[in-house]
Coordinates of C-alpha atoms in Angstrom, one line a residue:
X1 CA 172.9 36.3 -3.1
X2 CA 170.9 33.5 -2.4
X3 CA 168.4 33.8 1.0
X4 CA 167.3 30.9 2.4
X5 CA 163.5 31.9 2.7
X6 CA 164.7 31.5 -0.9
X7 CA 164.0 27.8 -0.2
X8 CA 162.2 27.5 2.1
X9 CA 159.2 24.3 2.2
X10 CA 155.4 25.0 2.1
X11 CA 154.9 23.8 6.5
X12 CA 158.5 24.4 9.1
X13 CA 160.5 21.0 9.7
X14 CA 159.4 19.7 12.9
X15 CA 162.5 17.3 13.4
X16 CA 164.8 19.9 14.3
X17 CA 167.4 19.0 18.0
X18 CA 169.0 21.5 18.8
X19 CA 172.1 21.6 22.6
X20 CA 169.8 23.2 25.8
X21 CA 172.6 23.9 27.9
X22 CA 169.6 24.5 30.2
X23 CA 169.2 20.7 30.4
X24 CA 172.3 19.6 29.4
X25 CA 172.0 17.2 26.6
X26 CA 169.9 18.0 23.3
X27 CA 166.1 18.3 22.5
X28 CA 163.8 18.8 20.2
X29 CA 162.9 23.1 19.2
X30 CA 159.6 23.0 19.4
X31 CA 158.3 27.2 18.9
X32 CA 156.3 28.7 21.0
X33 CA 153.9 30.1 17.5
X34 CA 154.3 27.4 14.5
X35 CA 155.2 28.6 12.1
X36 CA 158.1 31.3 13.9
X37 CA 161.3 31.7 16.0
X38 CA 162.5 34.3 18.2
X39 CA 165.8 34.5 18.4
X40 CA 168.3 37.1 21.5
X41 CA 171.5 36.9 20.2
X42 CA 174.2 38.6 23.0
X43 CA 176.1 41.3 20.6
X44 CA 179.0 43.4 20.6
X45 CA 180.4 45.5 23.5
X46 CA 181.3 48.4 21.1
X47 CA 184.3 50.3 22.1
X48 CA 186.8 48.7 20.2
X49 CA 187.9 46.1 17.4
X50 CA 186.4 43.3 17.0
X51 CA 188.3 40.1 16.9
X52 CA 187.8 36.7 15.1
X53 CA 186.4 35.0 18.8
X54 CA 183.4 37.1 18.7
X55 CA 183.5 36.4 14.4
X56 CA 183.3 33.0 15.1
X57 CA 180.4 33.7 17.5
X58 CA 178.5 36.0 14.8
X59 CA 178.9 33.4 11.9
X60 CA 177.6 30.4 14.6
X61 CA 174.3 31.9 15.5
X62 CA 173.5 33.0 11.5
X63 CA 174.2 29.9 10.5
X64 CA 171.3 28.6 12.8
X65 CA 169.2 31.1 11.7
X66 CA 169.9 30.6 7.9
X67 CA 169.4 26.9 8.9
X68 CA 165.6 27.7 10.6
X69 CA 164.8 30.8 8.3
X70 CA 165.7 27.3 4.9
X71 CA 163.8 25.0 7.1
X72 CA 160.6 27.2 6.8
X73 CA 160.3 29.2 10.2
X74 CA 160.0 33.1 10.2
X75 CA 162.7 34.7 12.4
X76 CA 162.8 37.6 14.2
X77 CA 166.8 38.1 15.0
X78 CA 167.2 40.4 18.0
X79 CA 170.8 40.9 18.8
X80 CA 171.8 44.1 21.1
X81 CA 174.6 46.5 21.2
X82 CA 176.1 46.6 24.6
X83 CA 177.0 51.3 24.5
X84 CA 177.0 51.3 28.1
X85 CA 177.1 49.7 31.7
X86 CA 179.6 47.1 30.3
X87 CA 182.4 47.9 33.3
X88 CA 186.2 46.8 32.6
X89 CA 186.2 43.6 35.3
X90 CA 183.1 42.6 33.9
X91 CA 182.0 42.8 37.7
X92 CA 180.4 45.6 39.4
X93 CA 183.4 47.8 40.4
X94 CA 186.1 49.5 38.1
X95 CA 185.6 51.7 34.9
X96 CA 183.2 51.7 32.2
X97 CA 184.9 50.0 28.7
X98 CA 183.3 52.9 26.9
X99 CA 184.4 55.6 29.0
X100 CA 187.6 54.1 29.0
X101 CA 188.1 54.5 25.7
X102 CA 186.2 57.9 24.7
X103 CA 189.1 59.2 27.3
X104 CA 192.2 57.1 25.4
X105 CA 190.5 58.6 21.9
X106 CA 189.8 62.0 23.2
X107 CA 185.9 61.1 22.0
X108 CA 182.1 62.0 23.4
X109 CA 181.0 58.9 24.5
X110 CA 178.5 58.2 21.7
X111 CA 180.3 59.2 18.9
X112 CA 183.1 56.3 20.6
X113 CA 180.2 53.3 20.4
X114 CA 179.2 54.6 17.1
X115 CA 183.0 54.3 15.3
X116 CA 183.5 50.9 17.3
X117 CA 179.0 49.9 16.3
X118 CA 180.3 50.8 13.1
X119 CA 183.4 48.8 12.4
X120 CA 181.0 45.9 13.6
X121 CA 179.3 46.3 11.2
X122 CA 181.7 46.4 8.3
X123 CA 183.1 43.2 9.5
X124 CA 180.1 41.2 9.9
X125 CA 179.2 42.0 6.3
X126 CA 182.4 41.2 5.3
X127 CA 182.1 37.8 6.6
X128 CA 177.5 37.5 4.5
X129 CA 176.4 37.9 8.2
X130 CA 172.9 38.7 7.8
X131 CA 172.1 42.3 9.3
X132 CA 169.5 41.7 12.9
X133 CA 165.9 41.9 12.4
X134 CA 166.4 44.5 15.9
X135 CA 169.9 45.7 16.7
X136 CA 168.5 48.1 20.2
X137 CA 171.0 49.6 22.1
X138 CA 171.2 49.7 25.6
X139 CA 171.4 53.3 25.8
X140 CA 168.1 53.3 23.7
X141 CA 166.1 51.6 26.6
X142 CA 166.8 53.1 29.9
X143 CA 163.2 53.6 30.8
X144 CA 162.6 49.5 29.9
X145 CA 165.6 49.1 32.3
X146 CA 164.0 51.4 34.9
X147 CA 160.6 49.9 35.1
X148 CA 162.4 46.2 35.3
X149 CA 164.1 47.4 37.7
X150 CA 161.3 48.7 39.8
X151 CA 159.1 45.4 38.8
X152 CA 162.0 43.8 41.1
X153 CA 162.8 46.4 43.9
X154 CA 158.7 46.0 44.1
X155 CA 158.6 42.0 45.0
X156 CA 161.8 41.5 47.0
X157 CA 164.3 41.1 45.3
X158 CA 166.3 44.5 44.7
X159 CA 167.0 46.5 47.0
X160 CA 168.0 50.5 46.9
X161 CA 171.1 51.2 48.5
X162 CA 173.1 54.8 48.8
X163 CA 172.2 55.8 44.9
X164 CA 172.5 52.2 43.5
X165 CA 170.7 49.2 43.9
X166 CA 171.3 45.9 43.5
X167 CA 169.7 42.2 42.7
X168 CA 169.3 39.8 46.0
X169 CA 171.3 36.5 45.0
X170 CA 169.5 35.3 48.3
X171 CA 166.2 35.9 47.3
X172 CA 166.1 33.3 44.3
X173 CA 166.5 30.6 45.1
X174 CA 167.2 29.1 41.7
X175 CA 169.5 31.5 40.5
X176 CA 172.7 29.6 39.6
X177 CA 170.9 27.0 37.4
X178 CA 171.5 27.9 34.6
X179 CA 175.5 27.7 34.9
X180 CA 174.5 24.5 37.5
X181 CA 175.7 26.5 40.4
X182 CA 174.6 26.7 43.4
X183 CA 174.5 30.0 45.5
X184 CA 176.7 28.9 49.0
X185 CA 178.4 27.6 46.9
X186 CA 179.8 31.4 45.3
X187 CA 182.0 32.4 48.4
X188 CA 182.1 35.9 48.6
X189 CA 184.9 37.2 47.8
X190 CA 185.8 35.4 45.2
X191 CA 185.1 38.4 42.1
X192 CA 185.7 40.8 44.0
X193 CA 185.7 42.1 47.3
X194 CA 183.3 42.8 49.3
X195 CA 181.5 46.2 48.9
X196 CA 180.2 48.1 52.1
X197 CA 177.0 49.2 50.2
X198 CA 175.9 45.7 49.1
X199 CA 174.5 43.3 51.0
X200 CA 175.9 40.2 50.0
X201 CA 179.1 40.2 47.3
X202 CA 177.5 37.9 45.1
X203 CA 174.2 40.7 44.0
X204 CA 175.1 41.9 41.4
X205 CA 173.9 46.0 39.7
X206 CA 171.1 46.7 38.6
X207 CA 171.4 51.1 38.2
X208 CA 175.4 51.7 39.3
X209 CA 175.5 55.6 41.3
X210 CA 177.9 57.7 39.0
X211 CA 179.8 59.8 39.8
X212 CA 181.7 62.8 39.8
X213 CA 183.4 62.8 36.6
X214 CA 181.2 60.0 35.1
X215 CA 179.7 61.3 32.2
X216 CA 177.9 58.6 30.5
X217 CA 174.5 58.9 33.3
X218 CA 170.9 59.2 33.2
X219 CA 168.1 61.1 36.6
X220 CA 166.3 57.0 37.8
X221 CA 163.9 57.1 41.3
X222 CA 167.4 55.8 42.7
X223 CA 169.3 60.0 41.8
X224 CA 171.6 59.8 38.8
X225 CA 172.7 56.9 36.5
X226 CA 173.7 54.5 34.4
X227 CA 172.2 50.6 34.3
X228 CA 174.2 47.5 34.9
X229 CA 175.3 45.6 32.6
X230 CA 172.8 42.1 32.5
X231 CA 169.9 44.8 32.8
X232 CA 170.1 45.8 29.1
X233 CA 169.1 41.8 27.9
X234 CA 166.2 40.9 30.4
X235 CA 164.5 44.2 29.0
X236 CA 165.3 44.5 25.7
X237 CA 164.6 40.6 24.9
X238 CA 161.1 40.4 26.8
X239 CA 160.8 43.6 25.0
X240 CA 160.9 42.9 20.7
X241 CA 160.8 38.8 21.8
X242 CA 157.9 38.3 24.4
X243 CA 157.4 36.0 27.3
X244 CA 158.2 32.8 26.9
X245 CA 160.1 33.9 24.0
X246 CA 163.0 31.0 22.3
X247 CA 166.2 30.7 22.2
X248 CA 168.8 32.6 23.5
X249 CA 172.3 32.3 22.2
X250 CA 176.0 33.9 23.3
X251 CA 179.2 33.0 23.7
X252 CA 180.1 30.3 26.5
X253 CA 181.5 32.6 28.3
X254 CA 178.5 34.5 28.6
X255 CA 177.0 31.7 30.8
X256 CA 177.8 32.6 33.9
X257 CA 177.5 35.2 34.9
X258 CA 175.7 37.2 32.8
X259 CA 172.9 34.4 31.0
X260 CA 172.8 33.3 34.5
X261 CA 171.9 37.4 36.1
X262 CA 169.1 38.3 32.9
X263 CA 166.8 34.5 33.9
X264 CA 166.7 35.5 37.8
X265 CA 166.3 39.5 36.4
X266 CA 163.7 38.1 34.1
X267 CA 161.9 36.1 36.2
X268 CA 162.5 37.2 39.5
X269 CA 160.1 40.3 37.9
X270 CA 157.7 37.4 36.8
X271 CA 158.1 37.4 33.7
X272 CA 159.3 34.2 31.6
X273 CA 162.4 34.5 29.9
X274 CA 164.2 32.2 27.0
X275 CA 162.5 28.4 26.6
X276 CA 165.8 26.9 25.2
X277 CA 169.8 28.9 25.2
X278 CA 172.1 27.9 23.4
X279 CA 176.2 28.8 23.9
X280 CA 178.6 28.7 21.5
X281 CA 182.5 27.3 22.4
X282 CA 185.6 29.5 22.2
X283 CA 188.1 30.3 19.2
X284 CA 191.7 29.5 21.4
X285 CA 195.0 30.5 20.3
X286 CA 197.7 27.9 20.7
X287 CA 195.2 26.3 23.1
X288 CA 194.6 29.5 24.5
X289 CA 191.2 31.4 24.9
X290 CA 191.1 34.4 22.4
X291 CA 190.1 37.8 24.3
X292 CA 191.3 40.8 24.5
X293 CA 191.4 41.1 28.5
X294 CA 194.3 38.3 27.9
X295 CA 196.2 40.2 25.0
X296 CA 196.2 37.0 22.5
X297 CA 193.9 38.7 19.9
X298 CA 193.7 39.3 16.2
X299 CA 190.7 42.3 15.0
X300 CA 188.5 40.9 12.2
X301 CA 190.0 44.1 10.0
X302 CA 193.4 42.5 10.0
X303 CA 192.1 38.7 9.4
X304 CA 190.8 39.9 6.4
X305 CA 193.0 41.7 5.7
X306 CA 195.3 38.7 4.6
X307 CA 192.7 36.2 4.3
X308 CA 189.2 36.3 2.2
X309 CA 186.6 36.3 3.9
X310 CA 184.6 33.5 2.3
X311 CA 187.6 31.6 3.3
X312 CA 187.3 32.6 7.3
X313 CA 183.8 32.4 7.5
X314 CA 184.9 28.6 5.6
X315 CA 186.8 28.3 8.4
X316 CA 184.7 29.1 11.5
X317 CA 181.7 26.6 9.5
X318 CA 184.3 24.2 9.4
X319 CA 183.9 23.0 13.0
X320 CA 180.6 22.7 15.4
X321 CA 178.9 25.9 17.0
X322 CA 179.9 23.9 20.1
X323 CA 183.1 23.1 19.1
X324 CA 186.6 24.7 19.9
X325 CA 188.2 26.6 16.4
X326 CA 191.6 26.8 16.6
X327 CA 193.2 29.3 15.2
X328 CA 196.2 28.6 13.9
X329 CA 198.5 29.7 9.6
X330 CA 197.7 25.6 9.0
X331 CA 194.1 25.8 9.7
X332 CA 193.7 29.0 7.3
X333 CA 195.5 27.3 4.6
X334 CA 193.8 23.9 5.0
X335 CA 190.5 26.4 4.7
X336 CA 191.4 27.7 1.7
X337 CA 192.0 24.7 -0.1
X338 CA 189.5 23.2 1.3
X339 CA 186.8 26.8 -0.2
X340 CA 188.6 26.5 -3.0
X341 CA 187.6 23.0 -3.8
X342 CA 184.3 24.1 -3.6
X343 CA 184.2 26.8 -5.0
X344 CA 186.5 25.7 -8.7
X345 CA 183.0 23.1 -8.5
X346 CA 180.2 25.8 -8.2
X347 CA 182.2 27.6 -11.3
X348 CA 182.8 24.8 -13.3
X349 CA 179.3 24.1 -13.0
X350 CA 177.7 27.6 -13.8
X351 CA 180.5 27.5 -16.7
X352 CA 179.1 24.4 -18.0
X353 CA 175.6 25.7 -17.9
X354 CA 176.2 27.8 -20.5
X355 CA 176.4 25.7 -23.6
X356 CA 174.5 22.4 -21.7
X357 CA 172.5 20.1 -23.9
X358 CA 168.5 18.9 -22.3
X359 CA 168.5 16.9 -20.8
X360 CA 168.9 15.1 -17.3
X361 CA 171.6 12.0 -15.7
X362 CA 168.6 9.9 -13.8
X363 CA 171.3 8.2 -11.7
X364 CA 173.6 12.1 -11.2
X365 CA 170.1 13.6 -9.5
X366 CA 169.7 10.5 -7.2
X367 CA 173.0 11.4 -5.8
X368 CA 172.6 14.9 -5.6
X369 CA 169.3 14.1 -3.8
X370 CA 171.1 12.2 -1.9
X371 CA 174.0 14.5 -0.7
X372 CA 171.2 17.0 0.2
X373 CA 169.4 15.2 2.3
X374 CA 172.4 13.8 4.0
X375 CA 173.5 18.1 4.8
X376 CA 169.5 18.6 5.9
X377 CA 169.7 15.7 8.2
X378 CA 173.1 16.8 9.6
X379 CA 171.4 21.0 10.3
X380 CA 168.7 18.8 12.0
X381 CA 170.7 17.6 14.1
X382 CA 172.6 21.0 16.5
X383 CA 173.3 21.8 13.0
X384 CA 175.5 19.8 12.6
X385 CA 178.4 22.1 10.0
X386 CA 181.1 20.2 9.7
X387 CA 178.5 17.3 8.9
X388 CA 177.3 19.5 6.3
X389 CA 180.5 20.4 4.9
X390 CA 181.3 17.1 4.2
X391 CA 178.1 16.4 2.5
X392 CA 179.3 19.8 0.7
X393 CA 182.2 18.0 -0.7
X394 CA 180.5 14.7 -1.7
X395 CA 178.3 16.6 -4.1
X396 CA 181.9 18.3 -5.2
X397 CA 183.6 14.9 -6.5
X398 CA 180.4 13.4 -7.7
X399 CA 180.0 15.8 -9.8
X400 CA 183.6 16.7 -10.6
X401 CA 183.9 12.9 -11.3
X402 CA 180.3 13.2 -14.0
X403 CA 181.9 16.6 -15.5
X404 CA 185.2 14.6 -16.6
X405 CA 183.4 11.8 -18.0
X406 CA 181.8 14.0 -20.7
X407 CA 178.4 16.4 -21.1
X408 CA 176.2 16.4 -18.3
X409 CA 172.3 17.5 -18.6
X410 CA 171.0 20.7 -18.4
X411 CA 168.9 19.7 -15.7
X412 CA 171.6 17.8 -13.7
X413 CA 174.3 21.0 -14.1
X414 CA 170.7 23.1 -12.9
X415 CA 169.9 20.7 -9.8
X416 CA 173.7 20.7 -8.7
X417 CA 174.1 24.6 -8.9
X418 CA 171.0 24.8 -7.1
X419 CA 172.3 22.7 -4.2
X420 CA 175.7 24.5 -3.8
X421 CA 173.5 28.2 -4.2
X422 CA 170.4 27.1 -1.4
X423 CA 172.9 25.0 1.0
X424 CA 176.9 26.4 0.8
X425 CA 175.1 29.8 -0.4
X426 CA 172.0 30.2 1.2
X427 CA 172.4 28.0 4.9
X428 CA 176.2 28.5 5.2
X429 CA 176.6 31.7 3.9
X430 CA 178.9 30.9 1.6
X431 CA 179.7 31.7 -2.2
X432 CA 179.1 35.2 -1.5
X433 CA 179.9 38.6 -3.1
X434 CA 178.2 36.8 -7.1
X435 CA 176.9 40.4 -8.0
X436 CA 175.8 41.5 -11.2
X437 CA 179.8 42.7 -12.1
X438 CA 181.3 39.9 -10.9
X439 CA 178.6 37.3 -13.0
X440 CA 179.6 39.8 -15.7
X441 CA 183.8 39.7 -14.9
X442 CA 183.0 36.1 -15.1
X443 CA 181.3 35.6 -18.1
X444 CA 184.4 37.7 -19.4
X445 CA 186.9 34.9 -18.3
X446 CA 184.9 32.8 -19.4
X447 CA 184.2 34.2 -23.1
X448 CA 188.7 35.2 -23.2
X449 CA 189.0 31.3 -21.7
X450 CA 187.3 30.1 -25.0
X451 CA 189.2 32.1 -27.2
X452 CA 192.7 31.5 -25.2
X453 CA 191.7 26.9 -25.9
X454 CA 190.9 27.9 -29.2
X455 CA 194.5 29.3 -29.6
X456 CA 195.3 26.7 -28.4
X457 CA 194.0 24.0 -30.9
X458 CA 195.2 26.0 -33.4
X459 CA 198.8 25.6 -32.1
X460 CA 198.3 22.1 -31.6
X461 CA 197.0 21.8 -34.9
X462 CA 199.5 23.0 -36.4
X463 CA 202.0 21.0 -34.8
X464 CA 203.3 24.3 -33.5
X465 CA 204.0 22.5 -29.7
X466 CA 205.7 24.1 -28.1
X467 CA 204.1 27.7 -28.3
X468 CA 201.0 24.8 -26.7
X469 CA 202.5 24.1 -24.5
X470 CA 204.1 28.0 -22.8
X471 CA 200.5 28.4 -22.6
X472 CA 199.4 26.2 -20.8
X473 CA 202.3 26.1 -18.3
X474 CA 201.5 29.9 -18.8
X475 CA 198.1 29.7 -17.4
X476 CA 199.0 26.5 -15.1
X477 CA 201.6 30.2 -13.4
X478 CA 198.2 32.0 -12.7
X479 CA 196.4 29.0 -11.7
X480 CA 194.5 27.9 -14.3
X481 CA 194.6 24.5 -15.3
X482 CA 193.8 23.1 -18.9
X483 CA 192.1 19.1 -19.4
X484 CA 191.8 17.3 -22.5
X485 CA 189.6 15.6 -22.4
X486 CA 187.3 13.5 -25.4
X487 CA 184.6 16.2 -25.7
X488 CA 187.6 18.6 -25.5
X489 CA 190.1 20.7 -23.8
X490 CA 188.6 22.0 -20.2
X491 CA 189.7 24.5 -18.7
X492 CA 189.4 25.4 -14.4
X493 CA 190.7 26.9 -11.5

């Protein structure tokens, strides 16, 4: 497998710009530590199988991570796992999502968390998403969350009430700066009924008292309970990336209240927080956001039963991370055809390398260089994957023209192959699965096809045209095209 770091330049690229949600515009990226990028991504709440909307987020930030690596940066990529505290209605009321699933499946909550954590990881592996540098779990960082809550109480930004602890929103005037919402515009009761243990309905839970039947509970200075949903990300991102880390990412639906709360918690406690905020847009079905709460979701596992994982990934990278991606049969059909075109070109390049003559084609090399430059320019500009994919199609078209015209020198074919592998695989994460066994299978297929083409040539030389045509038609039926060129017959998938 090609990794982005295998082709990084000696010095990190300084020309990257990204869209910062906080400033609502593209801004130059300047890392806290030269040559290093610290990224934090809000990961899944592991109470059920992940759906295709989760795949969009994970693939989007995987590509961003890979791009930084390609441009020479060392990346620490932290993605949390929420295994406690995320309540059913995303506020401070209702059942814990994992506890509810545990009761439904008659399992321990940690069994549920582990079951769906590994399901999620298997889905990500199938989609060729790189594993995070660190995958911290909320339940493994209770001590850090309690310590952060104590800092907020000490500074006058949180209060204890009947065994629970809440963040005092009115004590922090900057609350709302990420989403652009003013505190006074957030009317009481818009998200929930006013709770008797809160000073203000807009205050959010940092620690929740565990009622009698609540299984997941830990001791704290305020009694037995469990952390609120928002506090884990502030505590864990600061622990593993440090103050003023570079990038915090997540879905657009997390901008408010989750990310807004993260910022308030960290900064009110006196800690510099994320310097850039990046959000991916949604995946829709019939114009509606795909979500578990709406019941209009399709799990990644089910999608992968019907589609090649690389076709799914190609569909996701074909739209910009800040754009909406529409899920439909037509979209998958277009993605399948587009990915096949690129894969066929790469396959033909690697097949031709087996007997390519020494030498190079200067004109073709210039075209390859131009497409590589276009790809990299697109990725520097807020990770514009649609333009990057277009550059790969341009490269594919020029290569196909050159291959159809005759023999191409080995050096030029190697440059073309490296461009496909380093950019298409290394950055976009496509063309995965080229392990040793599959390479061996490819060699076997190529050898068998050479024998088939020789047999077809013998039929033609002996004027057995019916047999020759039958052989060609059989190959066409299984997706193999035979082309007669001045250099002899060629085949492609």
